[in-house]
XYZ file of C-alpha atoms in Angstrom:
761
model
C -3.511 38.312 -9.136
C -4.451 34.854 -7.935
C -2.947 31.569 -9.093
C -4.628 28.819 -11.055
C -4.960 25.530 -9.208
C -4.563 21.873 -10.116
C -5.477 18.502 -8.654
C -3.735 15.346 -9.880
C -6.447 12.927 -8.766
C -9.439 12.646 -6.451
C -10.600 9.775 -4.189
C -12.863 7.295 -5.951
C -14.095 4.724 -3.434
C -16.929 6.889 -2.105
C -17.231 8.606 1.263
C -18.955 5.509 2.633
C -16.983 3.059 0.446
C -19.847 2.769 -2.022
C -17.613 1.455 -4.813
C -16.192 -1.272 -2.584
C -19.593 -2.585 -1.560
C -21.094 -2.316 -5.034
C -18.134 -4.149 -6.593
C -18.262 -6.937 -4.034
C -21.976 -7.393 -4.639
C -21.241 -7.526 -8.362
C -18.663 -10.283 -7.759
C -21.317 -12.249 -5.852
C -23.880 -11.702 -8.654
C -26.020 -9.702 -6.240
C -25.753 -6.548 -8.348
C -25.972 -6.098 -12.099
C -23.206 -4.572 -14.157
C -25.490 -1.671 -15.015
C -26.063 -0.969 -11.312
C -22.320 -1.095 -10.640
C -21.672 1.302 -13.513
C -24.313 3.648 -12.134
C -22.587 3.725 -8.742
C -19.291 4.494 -10.459
C -20.853 7.319 -12.474
C -22.278 8.885 -9.316
C -18.859 8.811 -7.631
C -17.157 10.400 -10.625
C -19.799 13.112 -10.809
C -19.401 13.854 -7.104
C -15.645 14.387 -7.435
C -15.947 16.622 -10.484
C -18.667 18.680 -8.840
C -16.642 19.223 -5.657
C -13.578 20.310 -7.576
C -15.567 22.654 -9.794
C -17.260 24.212 -6.769
C -13.816 24.725 -5.207
C -12.711 26.621 -8.302
C -10.003 24.153 -9.321
C -8.612 25.181 -12.700
C -7.245 21.794 -13.795
C -9.719 19.047 -12.839
C -8.670 15.508 -13.786
C -10.758 12.850 -15.480
C -9.828 9.183 -15.896
C -8.444 9.252 -12.349
C -11.362 6.970 -11.475
C -10.809 3.204 -11.624
C -12.788 0.124 -10.738
C -9.565 -1.447 -9.493
C -6.317 0.245 -10.574
C -5.148 2.830 -13.109
C -2.173 0.748 -14.265
C -4.555 -2.080 -15.106
C -6.801 0.469 -16.838
C -3.827 1.553 -18.929
C -3.020 -2.033 -19.885
C -6.566 -2.457 -21.176
C -6.454 0.968 -22.835
C -3.371 -0.149 -24.779
C -4.674 -3.686 -25.442
C -1.665 -4.956 -23.471
C -3.528 -7.726 -21.679
C -2.589 -11.428 -21.863
C -4.879 -13.563 -24.007
C -5.729 -15.828 -21.075
C -7.962 -13.004 -19.816
C -9.254 -11.544 -23.065
C -10.302 -14.971 -24.362
C -12.547 -15.675 -21.396
C -16.225 -15.831 -22.333
C -17.044 -12.958 -20.035
C -18.109 -9.317 -20.344
C -15.306 -6.747 -20.771
C -15.674 -5.637 -17.159
C -15.572 -9.238 -15.918
C -12.398 -9.844 -17.939
C -10.929 -6.760 -16.307
C -11.723 -8.097 -12.845
C -10.370 -11.521 -13.798
C -7.011 -9.903 -14.536
C -7.239 -7.972 -11.265
C -8.041 -10.750 -8.823
C -8.283 -13.989 -10.751
C -11.211 -16.061 -11.918
C -12.339 -19.628 -11.342
C -15.618 -20.673 -12.877
C -17.427 -21.938 -15.937
C -15.480 -19.633 -18.261
C -12.075 -20.885 -17.099
C -9.446 -20.763 -14.359
C -6.888 -17.930 -14.329
C -4.688 -16.435 -11.665
C -4.550 -12.684 -11.189
C -1.776 -10.530 -12.578
C 0.961 -9.662 -10.056
C 0.397 -6.821 -7.634
C 3.046 -4.502 -6.184
C 3.259 -1.404 -4.044
C 2.769 1.869 -5.885
C 6.051 3.692 -5.309
C 6.284 4.649 -1.604
C 2.582 4.448 -0.782
C 0.263 1.884 0.769
C -1.581 1.645 -2.537
C -1.031 -1.440 -4.720
C -0.987 -1.547 -8.497
C -1.515 -4.381 -10.930
C 1.667 -5.117 -12.879
C 1.054 -5.293 -16.644
C 2.412 -8.370 -18.390
C 3.803 -7.913 -21.888
C 4.879 -10.805 -24.097
C 6.741 -10.783 -27.398
C 3.480 -11.150 -29.304
C 1.641 -8.349 -27.477
C 0.183 -5.984 -30.057
C -0.256 -2.597 -28.444
C -3.005 -0.454 -29.906
C -5.617 1.973 -28.636
C -8.680 0.210 -27.286
C -11.897 1.124 -29.072
C -14.521 2.900 -26.946
C -11.894 3.564 -24.300
C -12.720 4.829 -20.816
C -10.471 7.912 -21.097
C -12.622 9.342 -23.868
C -15.834 8.100 -22.254
C -15.132 9.746 -18.903
C -14.009 13.002 -20.511
C -17.293 13.174 -22.417
C -19.204 12.194 -19.276
C -17.664 15.084 -17.338
C -18.212 17.500 -20.186
C -21.885 16.556 -20.398
C -22.094 17.333 -16.670
C -20.714 20.804 -17.337
C -17.157 20.156 -16.169
C -14.183 20.709 -18.457
C -11.538 18.233 -17.332
C -7.965 17.307 -18.081
C -7.888 13.643 -19.146
C -4.973 12.032 -17.327
C -3.272 8.748 -18.143
C -0.252 6.826 -16.888
C 2.534 7.950 -19.197
C 4.245 5.702 -21.719
C 7.580 5.652 -19.887
C 6.122 4.773 -16.479
C 3.820 2.137 -17.963
C 6.637 0.429 -19.850
C 9.070 0.846 -16.958
C 6.773 -0.870 -14.452
C 5.536 -3.651 -16.739
C 7.013 -7.154 -16.738
C 8.241 -8.779 -19.936
C 7.854 -12.510 -20.454
C 9.880 -12.841 -23.648
C 13.029 -11.442 -25.195
C 11.560 -8.036 -26.033
C 11.928 -5.122 -23.633
C 10.329 -1.730 -23.064
C 12.092 -0.054 -25.976
C 10.588 -2.561 -28.405
C 7.054 -1.411 -27.540
C 7.707 2.312 -27.257
C 6.687 3.211 -30.811
C 3.397 1.346 -30.490
C 2.570 3.088 -27.203
C 3.390 6.458 -28.756
C 1.043 5.722 -31.665
C -1.726 4.649 -29.286
C -1.391 7.752 -27.105
C -1.250 9.997 -30.164
C -4.486 8.437 -31.378
C -6.013 8.913 -27.933
C -5.021 12.586 -27.798
C -6.513 13.129 -31.258
C -9.829 11.615 -30.140
C -9.844 13.741 -27.008
C -9.017 16.912 -28.920
C -11.831 16.257 -31.362
C -14.171 15.785 -28.395
C -13.207 19.204 -27.023
C -10.364 18.455 -24.607
C -7.917 21.330 -24.255
C -5.305 19.453 -22.225
C -4.068 15.919 -21.719
C -1.866 14.960 -18.772
C 0.692 12.174 -18.910
C 1.645 11.000 -15.418
C 5.296 9.969 -15.230
C 6.105 9.243 -11.578
C 8.824 6.776 -12.655
C 11.005 9.801 -13.409
C 11.649 10.166 -9.672
C 13.587 6.886 -9.600
C 17.322 6.739 -10.242
C 17.609 6.816 -14.036
C 20.321 5.295 -16.193
C 21.405 6.728 -19.530
C 19.308 4.002 -21.154
C 16.260 5.090 -19.154
C 16.777 8.714 -20.129
C 17.208 7.819 -23.773
C 13.957 5.845 -23.736
C 12.034 8.675 -22.078
C 13.320 11.379 -24.423
C 12.745 9.250 -27.511
C 9.171 8.538 -26.420
C 8.286 12.175 -25.862
C 10.184 13.553 -28.832
C 8.078 11.267 -31.000
C 4.819 11.765 -29.105
C 5.026 15.548 -28.932
C 5.848 15.728 -32.633
C 2.793 13.631 -33.499
C 0.516 15.627 -31.211
C 1.653 18.969 -32.581
C 0.990 17.756 -36.124
C -2.520 16.461 -35.542
C -4.218 18.636 -32.904
C -4.070 21.740 -30.731
C -4.308 19.806 -27.470
C -1.851 20.970 -24.803
C 0.398 18.545 -22.976
C 1.104 18.271 -19.249
C 3.964 16.143 -18.001
C 2.961 15.320 -14.419
C 5.427 13.890 -11.887
C 5.057 13.093 -8.183
C 6.544 11.197 -5.200
C 9.918 12.947 -5.477
C 12.154 15.070 -7.683
C 13.298 14.399 -11.239
C 16.939 15.438 -10.841
C 18.235 12.864 -13.367
C 16.048 14.038 -16.250
C 15.120 17.599 -15.298
C 17.180 19.344 -17.972
C 15.792 17.116 -20.720
C 12.218 17.599 -19.497
C 12.631 21.365 -19.646
C 13.781 21.279 -23.263
C 11.265 18.819 -24.741
C 8.523 21.392 -25.210
C 5.735 20.459 -22.802
C 3.030 23.051 -22.244
C 3.031 22.388 -18.498
C 5.248 20.420 -16.136
C 4.039 19.189 -12.752
C 6.680 18.884 -10.038
C 6.456 17.656 -6.438
C 7.659 20.223 -3.884
C 6.653 18.094 -0.871
C 8.654 14.894 -1.361
C 10.960 16.276 -4.016
C 14.007 17.162 -1.936
C 15.789 18.836 -4.822
C 12.790 20.191 -6.721
C 13.154 23.792 -5.560
C 16.888 23.706 -6.178
C 16.310 22.413 -9.713
C 13.703 25.059 -10.506
C 15.869 27.844 -9.149
C 18.576 26.886 -11.643
C 16.120 27.561 -14.452
C 12.807 26.418 -15.848
C 11.358 25.791 -19.295
C 10.334 28.941 -21.149
C 6.705 29.535 -22.091
C 5.696 26.598 -19.883
C 3.375 26.394 -16.902
C 4.869 25.047 -13.702
C 2.302 23.077 -11.721
C 3.862 23.268 -8.269
C 2.731 20.416 -6.025
C 2.864 22.123 -2.640
C -0.185 20.626 -0.888
C 0.664 17.219 0.593
C -1.489 14.593 -1.098
C -0.454 11.803 1.306
C -0.963 13.152 4.818
C -4.018 14.579 6.558
C -2.522 17.529 8.461
C -3.443 21.118 7.607
C -0.940 22.988 5.478
C 1.059 25.784 7.101
C 0.158 28.696 4.823
C 3.093 30.813 5.912
C 5.564 28.102 4.914
C 3.717 27.456 1.655
C 3.770 31.131 0.771
C 7.467 31.324 1.550
C 7.980 28.413 -0.834
C 5.924 30.127 -3.521
C 8.043 33.258 -3.188
C 11.161 31.167 -3.699
C 9.665 29.583 -6.833
C 8.663 32.983 -8.201
C 12.297 34.053 -8.295
C 12.574 31.815 -11.360
C 9.018 31.294 -12.580
C 6.773 34.322 -13.186
C 3.482 34.319 -11.326
C 1.425 34.063 -14.519
C 3.235 30.786 -15.319
C 2.735 29.286 -11.862
C -0.099 26.893 -10.963
C -0.597 25.720 -7.365
C -1.391 22.030 -7.018
C -1.321 18.852 -4.985
C 1.924 16.930 -4.585
C 0.272 13.728 -5.808
C -3.201 12.302 -6.270
C -5.597 12.772 -3.356
C -6.368 9.079 -3.731
C -4.110 8.588 -0.698
C -6.235 10.644 1.729
C -9.888 10.335 2.826
C -12.752 12.365 1.366
C -13.697 14.972 3.950
C -13.497 15.791 7.642
C -17.230 16.519 7.449
C -17.725 12.754 7.766
C -15.990 12.771 11.156
C -18.909 13.202 13.526
C -17.165 11.877 16.641
C -13.974 13.935 16.666
C -13.921 17.259 18.483
C -13.406 20.470 16.545
C -10.157 21.053 18.446
C -8.824 17.966 16.689
C -10.509 18.342 13.313
C -9.199 21.861 12.844
C -5.742 20.337 12.409
C -6.873 17.951 9.646
C -7.347 18.422 5.914
C -8.729 15.533 3.863
C -9.253 15.700 0.095
C -12.092 18.216 0.078
C -10.369 20.403 2.659
C -7.230 20.343 0.537
C -9.291 21.794 -2.295
C -10.125 24.656 0.059
C -6.477 25.048 1.003
C -5.523 25.328 -2.648
C -8.114 28.050 -3.141
C -7.130 30.005 -0.056
C -3.424 29.952 -0.860
C -3.991 30.707 -4.536
C -6.239 33.680 -3.774
C -4.143 34.939 -0.832
C -7.279 35.058 1.321
C -6.196 37.338 4.190
C -8.734 35.995 6.699
C -7.744 32.414 5.933
C -4.061 33.304 6.199
C -4.577 34.874 9.623
C -6.641 31.959 10.933
C -4.037 29.510 9.676
C -1.279 31.491 11.373
C -3.139 31.300 14.691
C -3.602 27.536 14.271
C 0.099 26.922 13.838
C 1.016 29.216 16.711
C -0.580 26.720 19.121
C 1.306 23.909 20.880
C -0.620 20.858 19.729
C 1.342 18.060 21.459
C 2.096 17.661 25.163
C 5.231 15.503 25.490
C 5.130 12.303 27.562
C 8.179 12.456 29.872
C 8.198 8.667 30.401
C 8.516 8.082 26.648
C 11.214 10.731 26.350
C 13.182 9.071 29.181
C 12.814 5.558 27.710
C 14.166 6.711 24.357
C 17.073 8.521 25.968
C 18.086 5.379 27.889
C 18.316 3.097 24.832
C 21.712 1.399 24.435
C 23.331 -0.580 21.642
C 22.635 -3.895 23.384
C 18.893 -3.158 23.328
C 19.000 -3.832 19.576
C 21.051 -7.081 19.629
C 19.530 -10.501 20.271
C 21.620 -13.246 21.858
C 22.700 -15.935 21.198
C 23.320 -15.611 17.469
C 20.951 -16.928 14.824
C 22.625 -20.303 14.195
C 22.624 -21.218 17.887
C 18.992 -20.128 18.301
C 17.964 -22.204 15.277
C 19.403 -25.365 16.845
C 17.704 -24.647 20.163
C 14.338 -23.988 18.521
C 14.448 -27.127 16.338
C 15.130 -29.199 19.446
C 12.406 -27.384 21.379
C 9.586 -27.541 18.829
C 10.421 -30.772 16.947
C 8.392 -29.651 13.951
C 8.373 -31.794 10.794
C 9.995 -30.848 7.522
C 8.011 -28.167 5.717
C 5.990 -27.061 8.764
C 2.594 -25.677 7.782
C 1.005 -22.548 9.154
C -1.096 -19.572 8.122
C -0.226 -15.901 8.311
C -2.696 -14.978 11.037
C -6.281 -14.058 10.304
C -9.105 -16.408 9.342
C -12.262 -15.424 7.433
C -14.232 -12.708 9.161
C -17.863 -13.586 8.637
C -20.823 -11.236 8.895
C -21.408 -12.592 12.398
C -17.831 -11.746 13.444
C -18.121 -8.208 12.156
C -21.592 -7.830 13.671
C -20.299 -8.933 17.097
C -17.496 -6.393 16.965
C -19.834 -3.640 15.809
C -22.385 -4.446 18.499
C -19.752 -4.241 21.220
C -18.467 -0.961 19.820
C -21.997 0.460 19.828
C -22.642 -0.803 23.362
C -25.558 -3.058 22.436
C -23.826 -6.118 23.919
C -21.718 -6.439 27.068
C -18.004 -7.078 27.155
C -18.738 -10.539 28.527
C -20.944 -11.341 25.531
C -18.326 -9.980 23.144
C -15.543 -12.046 24.739
C -17.690 -15.173 24.888
C -18.489 -14.945 21.178
C -14.844 -14.429 20.211
C -13.658 -17.249 22.438
C -16.151 -19.556 20.756
C -14.850 -18.498 17.335
C -11.242 -18.946 18.465
C -11.990 -22.449 19.749
C -13.696 -23.329 16.451
C -10.727 -21.939 14.516
C -8.228 -23.924 16.576
C -10.195 -27.142 16.130
C -10.520 -26.512 12.386
C -6.753 -26.092 12.071
C -6.187 -29.275 14.062
C -8.594 -31.116 11.766
C -6.825 -29.721 8.695
C -3.492 -30.898 10.109
C -1.667 -27.574 10.289
C 1.467 -27.676 12.418
C 1.608 -24.161 13.895
C -1.759 -22.601 14.596
C -3.185 -19.093 14.911
C -6.142 -17.798 16.894
C -7.894 -16.258 13.866
C -7.908 -12.587 14.960
C -11.691 -12.306 15.278
C -11.280 -9.413 17.676
C -9.360 -7.321 15.132
C -10.786 -4.980 12.547
C -7.414 -4.040 11.056
C -3.840 -5.072 11.812
C -2.809 -1.475 12.555
C -6.000 0.101 13.833
C -6.433 -2.690 16.400
C -3.118 -1.876 18.050
C -3.321 1.855 17.656
C -6.694 1.778 19.382
C -4.980 0.446 22.517
C -1.929 2.685 22.453
C -1.695 6.102 24.039
C -0.886 8.818 21.528
C -3.284 7.686 18.798
C -6.497 9.199 17.448
C -9.078 7.222 15.505
C -11.312 8.455 12.792
C -14.803 7.380 11.880
C -14.750 7.519 8.091
C -11.176 8.290 7.001
C -11.158 5.456 4.471
C -8.535 5.217 1.747
C -8.039 2.612 -0.954
C -5.243 0.094 -0.543
C -6.025 -2.035 -3.585
C -9.143 -2.943 -5.520
C -11.985 -3.209 -3.026
C -9.627 -3.266 -0.056
C -9.944 -0.058 1.975
C -8.143 0.892 5.158
C -8.762 3.524 7.796
C -5.285 4.590 8.968
C -5.145 5.805 12.552
C -3.523 9.137 13.314
C -0.421 9.488 15.471
C -1.398 12.510 17.532
C 1.219 12.508 20.296
C 3.885 10.398 22.021
C 3.065 6.680 21.765
C 3.133 4.227 24.663
C 1.401 1.036 25.844
C -0.605 1.180 29.061
C -1.798 -2.463 29.221
C -1.479 -5.813 27.394
C -3.238 -5.794 24.015
C -3.289 -9.414 22.798
C -2.217 -11.608 25.696
C -5.721 -12.605 26.783
C -6.691 -13.882 23.326
C -3.413 -15.721 22.726
C -3.464 -17.438 26.116
C -7.049 -18.582 25.572
C -6.197 -19.931 22.109
C -3.184 -21.842 23.446
C -5.373 -23.391 26.144
C -7.491 -25.027 23.430
C -4.719 -27.180 21.924
C -1.469 -29.009 22.551
C -0.067 -27.607 19.320
C 1.810 -24.307 19.242
C -0.316 -21.201 18.705
C 1.472 -18.104 17.430
C 1.046 -14.798 19.168
C 0.181 -12.216 16.513
C 1.463 -8.633 16.552
C 2.069 -5.851 14.072
C 5.569 -4.409 13.968
C 6.491 -0.787 14.669
C 7.512 0.135 11.116
C 4.269 -1.186 9.647
C 2.169 0.534 12.310
C 4.007 3.760 11.473
C 3.803 3.317 7.710
C 0.107 2.472 7.807
C -0.764 5.385 10.058
C -0.955 9.065 9.280
C 2.301 10.104 11.006
C 3.132 13.256 12.894
C 5.019 15.959 11.035
C 6.549 17.656 14.094
C 9.044 14.870 14.943
C 11.078 12.437 12.848
C 9.827 9.088 11.574
C 12.740 7.455 13.402
C 11.574 8.778 16.757
C 8.003 7.672 16.076
C 9.208 4.187 15.091
C 11.235 3.833 18.283
C 8.286 4.908 20.417
C 6.177 2.224 18.756
C 8.951 -0.364 19.082
C 9.156 0.122 22.847
C 5.387 -0.307 23.130
C 5.355 -3.504 21.039
C 8.405 -4.823 22.946
C 6.381 -4.687 26.153
C 3.700 -6.811 24.455
C 6.243 -9.336 23.138
C 7.720 -9.868 26.593
C 4.261 -10.241 28.151
C 3.324 -12.881 25.574
C 6.530 -14.782 26.287
C 5.957 -14.546 30.035
C 2.486 -16.056 29.535
C 3.743 -19.136 27.702
C 3.470 -18.101 24.046
C 6.425 -19.808 22.350
C 6.150 -18.406 18.808
C 5.453 -14.719 18.287
C 4.830 -13.270 14.839
C 5.605 -9.566 14.497
C 4.359 -8.553 11.072
C 6.273 -5.959 9.108
C 4.006 -6.082 6.083
C 4.855 -2.523 5.066
C 8.597 -2.486 5.683
C 9.629 -1.816 2.109
C 6.922 0.538 0.975
C 8.454 3.629 2.595
C 11.916 2.818 1.273
C 13.206 5.980 -0.426
C 12.801 5.760 -4.172
C 16.453 6.611 -4.747
C 19.020 3.982 -3.726
C 21.391 6.564 -2.296
C 18.819 7.412 0.391
C 17.912 3.865 1.411
C 20.100 3.542 4.465
C 20.645 7.128 5.549
C 16.960 8.031 5.439
C 15.213 4.744 6.266
C 16.853 1.357 6.746
C 19.321 2.625 9.335
C 16.406 3.233 11.700
C 13.702 0.873 10.349
C 15.685 -2.361 10.764
C 16.897 -1.465 14.295
C 13.325 -0.558 15.271
C 12.277 -4.137 14.512
C 15.259 -5.568 16.356
C 14.407 -3.420 19.360
C 11.048 -5.194 19.580
C 12.416 -8.730 19.975
C 16.016 -8.441 21.174
C 15.163 -9.317 24.795
C 13.289 -12.612 24.229
C 14.698 -16.009 25.214
C 16.485 -18.140 22.591
C 13.679 -20.719 22.864
C 11.113 -18.148 21.747
C 10.774 -18.139 17.991
C 10.204 -14.799 16.288
C 8.345 -14.748 12.973
C 7.590 -11.814 10.722
C 5.572 -11.401 7.541
C 5.976 -9.050 4.585
C 3.370 -8.138 2.004
C 3.558 -7.372 -1.707
C 6.784 -5.613 -2.464
C 9.981 -6.149 -4.364
C 12.335 -7.516 -1.733
C 15.256 -8.658 -3.869
C 17.258 -5.466 -3.523
C 17.017 -5.300 0.280
C 17.183 -9.004 1.036
C 20.332 -8.668 3.145
C 18.712 -5.926 5.191
C 15.718 -8.188 5.772
C 18.048 -10.937 6.967
C 19.560 -8.372 9.335
C 16.179 -8.009 11.044
C 17.313 -11.161 12.886
C 13.900 -12.830 12.906
C 13.872 -16.632 13.071
C 11.246 -17.137 10.334
C 10.060 -14.759 7.614
C 7.010 -15.356 5.434
C 6.609 -13.440 2.192
C 3.790 -12.734 -0.197
C 5.346 -14.219 -3.291
C 2.937 -16.237 -5.424
C 1.792 -13.375 -7.649
C 5.405 -12.486 -8.373
C 6.113 -16.018 -9.625
C 8.389 -16.662 -6.639
C 11.123 -14.447 -8.098
C 12.340 -13.714 -4.601
C 13.839 -17.193 -4.423
C 16.809 -16.205 -6.568
C 17.583 -13.325 -4.246
C 17.364 -15.582 -1.191
C 19.841 -18.018 -2.669
C 22.225 -15.362 -3.907
C 22.301 -13.661 -0.504
C 22.811 -16.942 1.397
C 19.712 -15.989 3.356
C 20.008 -17.531 6.812
C 16.488 -16.896 8.088
C 13.942 -19.682 7.687
C 11.400 -18.690 5.044
C 7.837 -19.277 3.937
C 7.236 -17.809 0.481
C 3.476 -17.859 -0.037
C 2.366 -20.887 -2.047
C -0.972 -19.457 -3.167
C -2.620 -16.067 -3.641
C -5.221 -15.264 -1.003
C -6.443 -12.184 -2.855
C -8.226 -14.485 -5.291
C -11.203 -16.712 -4.574
C -9.748 -19.549 -6.652
C -8.685 -22.738 -4.866
C -5.157 -23.977 -5.688
C -4.762 -27.671 -6.397
C -2.405 -29.977 -4.514
C -0.356 -30.351 -7.684
C -0.059 -26.581 -8.066
C 1.214 -26.175 -4.506
C 3.619 -29.111 -4.815
C 5.031 -27.557 -7.982
C 5.557 -24.248 -6.162
C 7.283 -26.002 -3.263
C 9.561 -27.945 -5.584
C 10.536 -24.678 -7.226
C 11.337 -23.305 -3.767
C 13.465 -26.322 -2.874
C 15.760 -25.573 -5.802
C 16.722 -22.347 -4.016
C 15.972 -22.909 -0.297
C 17.323 -25.608 2.041
C 14.556 -28.020 2.948
C 15.250 -27.549 6.666
C 14.492 -23.831 6.312
C 11.297 -23.996 4.241
C 7.860 -23.318 5.724
C 4.561 -23.801 3.902
C 1.912 -21.086 4.135
C -0.519 -18.958 2.122
C 0.541 -15.565 0.805
C -1.168 -13.502 3.493
C -3.918 -13.478 6.107
C -7.281 -15.020 5.245
C -9.540 -12.324 6.694
C -10.983 -11.247 3.365
C -11.595 -14.767 2.069
C -14.687 -16.889 2.523
C -14.758 -20.158 4.413
C -15.865 -21.951 1.244
C -12.475 -21.400 -0.418
C -10.308 -21.207 2.710
C -10.932 -24.757 3.921
C -10.238 -26.535 0.591
C -7.219 -24.317 -0.043
C -5.672 -25.144 3.322
C -6.610 -28.806 2.903
C -4.623 -28.852 -0.326
C -1.770 -26.918 1.283
C -1.376 -29.509 4.047
C -1.672 -32.389 1.566
C 1.039 -30.841 -0.606
C 3.393 -30.429 2.364
C 2.852 -34.028 3.427
C 3.429 -35.284 -0.096
C 6.720 -33.440 -0.231
C 7.761 -34.758 3.197
C 7.347 -38.296 1.953
C 9.514 -37.563 -1.072
C 12.226 -35.628 0.743
C 12.440 -37.575 3.995
C 14.836 -36.598 6.717
C 14.182 -34.173 9.532
C 14.796 -30.537 10.443
C 17.495 -31.412 12.992
């Protein structure tokens, strides 16, 4: 007897990023809405077809999104602020306005906030709910539309939506009302949705509740149980549709007993990241309920070890009978690329170790059917020694001492030295690193990669762009400059490409947010640096100006978190290997006259364990020291900056201070600068630059808008410690909005200097 199989979600950007390019053309009015919708329909059809061909029993629909499923859910529930819905735009244009802002004839609105999706590199749009929000089911909703679309294509799917608890838990509330005040309305809307789906022929509906893997209070548990007691009662009364409660990214230890007694028809649990999931199931499981066991890793690209998976299945079967067991993915396959078939440049000896989304469908089928040939081949694969250790790396790690992680002198003394050395004005202005990458910049890089231009031509072009960038920043009046990063395709891939121990893919694209896609490199073996990676570009940039030019690096934790990591050694060991490599680069930059070095840790928080009790023991106790290892040996006169992207930092603000950087810039504008309260409360010592405008939007902030943001910052941050900068790098922006935005940024800083007076001494 074979098992049924389930997939939580499938990639949606297209194997060649078709959705990204079509959407961006639509934004530029180079593609009609009908053409964009046609591209989307083709991508949905492709995913359904592949899953049907693979024999997947539970195929999802509504996992597709033009931008983000949380934003989709907000529109589904009519929980969208009026500033977007009142725009004289098409429904899809209003949707995109909420996603990334809008500035045009129809109005001027900022985007909704964006945060990291649990412990992934994906970002979600945070719904905003006010006291007068009237939640109701959207007419002609996409859940019903896409179910019918799949059905007409001959595929019976399971419509899946973000569950009521997770949606309300992750939303922000602008008034006095809280999640509980909107629960009944969400229940009514989802009951109406399920009724529509049932009438259209749907047999199942899946409610995704990943927020159950967080620490839950009694109040949280009461809200969840009240929601599903009411929803299940309504659904039973009005239709025969069956209900899946789907969880992922961890275990649901705080609410497991309640979940098992509520009466779901199927419960999806994560056996990959859920440390206690097996233990919970072995204590007992809901009667007459399917267990969808997420055993195939939906976040990493390594082949599954069938022997270990089968051993896990046997453990589960001690509690759950085989006929009640469904084999599935641990989370959506959104977080992995489409297929290894797109990798034309990697050898078979490498590819045989990888499983992207389509290969994971095969793995599900082979495990579920107990295919003896596949089991034997898999056993042979895992009997091989894949990695040859690098003895030099092993020795370097073994020789690390406590003093290698401690910078001297202490922060206060360094701050005095650096202020005297640099003599920067109050509210020094800078950018985060990258400048717009034009078609010409990308074409130059591509031509060099293909071998159609020489290295000399490639370097000459980039040096010209760097010189232009430096002169532009001088003209704008920025205080601390950057070289623009025209040689870099991606802040992680660029470094990984020059480090030993990495493998690079050709088409392993995954979605980070909206139209932003990344191609994470793969940590194949021990990591080390064999030559300088950035020194040449930084030295050239500094030679073009008397102002300070920052050296730009990516930190070890971010490189690790934005790579596909090894599974044969710990994350701590991989982070330390990377830290030693980046430390070599830091010291070379310093030796070559670079006085400010920015070591970005954009992804520091995103791998923080979802349960507070695990924060230090499983992550921060090695992640923070890994960063300190990178810069602990620099001179006191060398100023170390770091940058952090969209995340909620408030709860780890003291740990961030313990990174012992001299200046930290944050993405903060979309979060309404809420981090400022945490900085003040923690007596944050590090100098800070909370982003004053959102670079993910094409809108240009006014001088008044930036001044207002800075004044808000000054209520919480000492003026001597405040830097002025955009939210993030400017690579994805156009020159037409970058120059006026930075012009206004500099003007705002100067206006504030005149008001505040004084100096940084």
